[in-house]
Amino acid sequence: MAKFSLFFLSLVTIVCASPHVYRDLQVHESRSSVPSGFTKVGAASEDQQLTLRLGLVQSDFAGLEKALYAVSTPSSDQYGQHLSKEEVEQFVAPAPESVSAVKDWLQANNLTSATISPAGDWLSIQTTVKQANAMFDTQFSTFTHEKTNTQSVRTMQYSIPAALKGHLDFVHPTISFPAPELKRPIISHPISSSAKNLTASGAAASCGSGSVTPACLQSLYGIPSTAATQKSNSIGVAGFDPQFPNSQDLKTFLQRTRPDISSSTTFTSQSVDNGRNPGGSGNDIVEANLDVQYTIGLATGVPNVFVVVGEDTKDGVDGFLDIVNFLLNESNPPQVLTTSYGFDENQLSRSVATNLCNAYAQLGARGVSVLFASGDGGVGGGQQGESCRTFIPAFPGGCPFHTAVGATTVSRSGSESAATLSSGGFSNYFGIPDYQADAVSSYLSALGSTNRGLYNASGRGFPDVSAIGQDVEIVLDGELTPVDGTSCSSPIFASVVGLLNDGLIAAGKSPLGFLNPFLYSTGASAFNDITSGDNPGCNTNGFPAKAGWDPVTGLGTPNFAKLKAAVGL
Ligand SMILES: *[C@@H]1O[C@H](CO)[C@@H](O)[C@H](O)[C@H]1NC(C)=O
Ligand SMILES: *[C@@H]1O[C@H](CO)[C@@H](O)[C@H](O)[C@H]1NC(C)=O
Ligand SMILES: *[C@@H]1O[C@H](CO)[C@@H](O)[C@H](O)[C@H]1NC(C)=O
Ligand SMILES: *[C@@H]1O[C@H](CO)[C@@H](O)[C@H](O)[C@H]1NC(C)=O
């Protein structure tokens, strides 16, 4: 009896509380225009089902950021003392008041939520367009993405109850418009024109011969071919449906380009959102083949895990957050994660971009080096051929908590310069982090008035580093095929980091974790400075590469011996 009355009492409280507490709706986020490539069709049908994600305000992200820099800055006495899963979750878990404020409001709307992040800062709700229009004082509409002719339900502005300010960070997807096609490497040559410069032993003469292979990269960057020894070390390769590496192609690749190691060397895989191997070919596997062939082919002996994100994504950002949450939920995530996919920054709302960026900070605090290809559209965004009046920064390019890898090319005479496709520039969402302040200010003074007004001079500059991204030979459907793209550069750089981690772990030291504070300080002189070339786009020549850091090739390409010394090996 007592129990019954209590239940009844709480129901009454909710019914009484809801109308006035939640009536005061205030605009929370808006965007001024539909991003290019999308057109509005009309109001979304009221009975259409909507899955919305609610990002709750993290209790102490500033604390996590401070801890991240403490464990990632070589001069800090906490350098290398990475945080545990529980320590990271404590910083980002929402405060109990935030959880109850949001859950009470959902209950008043007869909605239940599912928790979709390990720290509990992301909730998912199922509702209808009609109810969402009322709850967020908005009008959800249908938009078409022209290039792929796919439709999505989005809005230009939404409101939340004043009582939830400080508790509810954002609602998603609302004003974010990520394109339904993720970045792919660009096949630079017809498939039949391959293999010309490979000798019988599989070694390309030099990376300037038009055929980049593991052997020429080992010689150009001084990357050792001896096998790593530490089994607790690994490189994670992110893959998104339908991309899954073909094992036979990997074997053929190793036979042709690494005859000195076992051609049965392979990867393990982990599945996120029901990711699987659909057994495709051609363009459907080119990215996965490239990423796995160059991490296994270069990071000799480093265990390799392909993390495949399926179609059942929960985050509304194509699985970009799901894969991070999946890895954060592991007690021993891979020490390196390389991803060759991305967005344009302006396709994501500032709040969603910030939340994703903060998720990379969580991985960094756990000791994971998070690397992304910087994009293939020069200053014009992540993809080639986008129309633009001002430069389009790529995402996560401008996020300060990851390492963006740009692309270079090597001429016949052997000199390395910027690849024109290399995305780089300055973020409109993220300010310049301390670790980069001197590098950016030196570049901007050297640049003078070039491109003034076309980029945000107070934004975080990217990429951070670079590696070859042109004429890179992979095996696809049994044939050697050259590909281009920063999609090549990120796995190449990831392999360098994986081999450095092997040495560190063997010496009883911590893996490198979040790289940037090291790269811009004690690591800065361990790069081949790339000082020629540029990254055209938006009807300009883009940014010129210059001495020191630049927003085309970052600090430069790796010199393994110098990096080894810089990390204390
Ligand atoms: C919630 O459900 C109750 C009982 O079915 C109903 O009376 C009430 O109007 C609903 N509230 C909302 C906001 O839909
Ligand atoms: C985290 O992993 C555990 C199993 O180890 C699983 O039960 C749980 O659902 C996972 N949580 C999230 C948010 O993925
Ligand atoms: C590589 O191939 C090009 C033609 O594509 C040729 O001119 C060059 O001499 C070759 N280099 C070697 C080392 O075989
Ligand atoms: C330029 O970057 C700063 C720092 O991130 C940001 O606060 C500002 O809004 C950006 N300006 C524009 C026009 O996007």
mmCIF file of N, CA and C and ligand atoms in Angstrom, residues 196-197 205 209 412, ligand 3:
data_model
loop_
_atom_site.group_PDB
_atom_site.id
_atom_site.type_symbol
_atom_site.label_atom_id
_atom_site.label_comp_id
_atom_site.label_asym_id
_atom_site.label_seq_id
_atom_site.Cartn_x
_atom_site.Cartn_y
_atom_site.Cartn_z
ATOM 1 N N LYS A 196 54.900 -1.269 -62.853
ATOM 2 C CA LYS A 196 56.001 -1.093 -63.777
ATOM 3 C C LYS A 196 57.350 -0.992 -63.095
ATOM 4 N N ASN A 197 57.417 -0.393 -61.911
ATOM 5 C CA ASN A 197 58.710 -0.149 -61.309
ATOM 6 C C ASN A 197 59.094 -1.166 -60.244
ATOM 7 N N ALA A 205 62.633 0.997 -56.795
ATOM 8 C CA ALA A 205 63.947 1.624 -56.732
ATOM 9 C C ALA A 205 63.963 2.796 -55.746
ATOM 10 N N SER A 209 60.158 7.004 -58.289
ATOM 11 C CA SER A 209 60.063 6.297 -59.566
ATOM 12 C C SER A 209 58.635 6.194 -60.063
ATOM 13 N N ARG A 412 61.003 12.716 -59.532
ATOM 14 C CA ARG A 412 61.970 11.755 -60.089
ATOM 15 C C ARG A 412 63.373 12.010 -59.566
HETATM 16 C C1 LIG B 3 59.889 3.585 -63.664
HETATM 17 O O1 LIG B 3 58.921 3.711 -64.690
HETATM 18 C C2 LIG B 3 59.083 4.835 -65.526
HETATM 19 C C3 LIG B 3 58.006 4.828 -66.583
HETATM 20 O O2 LIG B 3 56.755 4.839 -65.991
HETATM 21 C C4 LIG B 3 60.453 4.827 -66.179
HETATM 22 O O3 LIG B 3 60.631 6.019 -66.924
HETATM 23 C C5 LIG B 3 61.529 4.704 -65.135
HETATM 24 O O4 LIG B 3 62.786 4.585 -65.765
HETATM 25 C C6 LIG B 3 61.288 3.497 -64.257
HETATM 26 N N1 LIG B 3 62.259 3.444 -63.198
HETATM 27 C C7 LIG B 3 62.922 2.339 -62.918
HETATM 28 C C8 LIG B 3 63.907 2.458 -61.821
HETATM 29 O O5 LIG B 3 62.728 1.304 -63.483
#
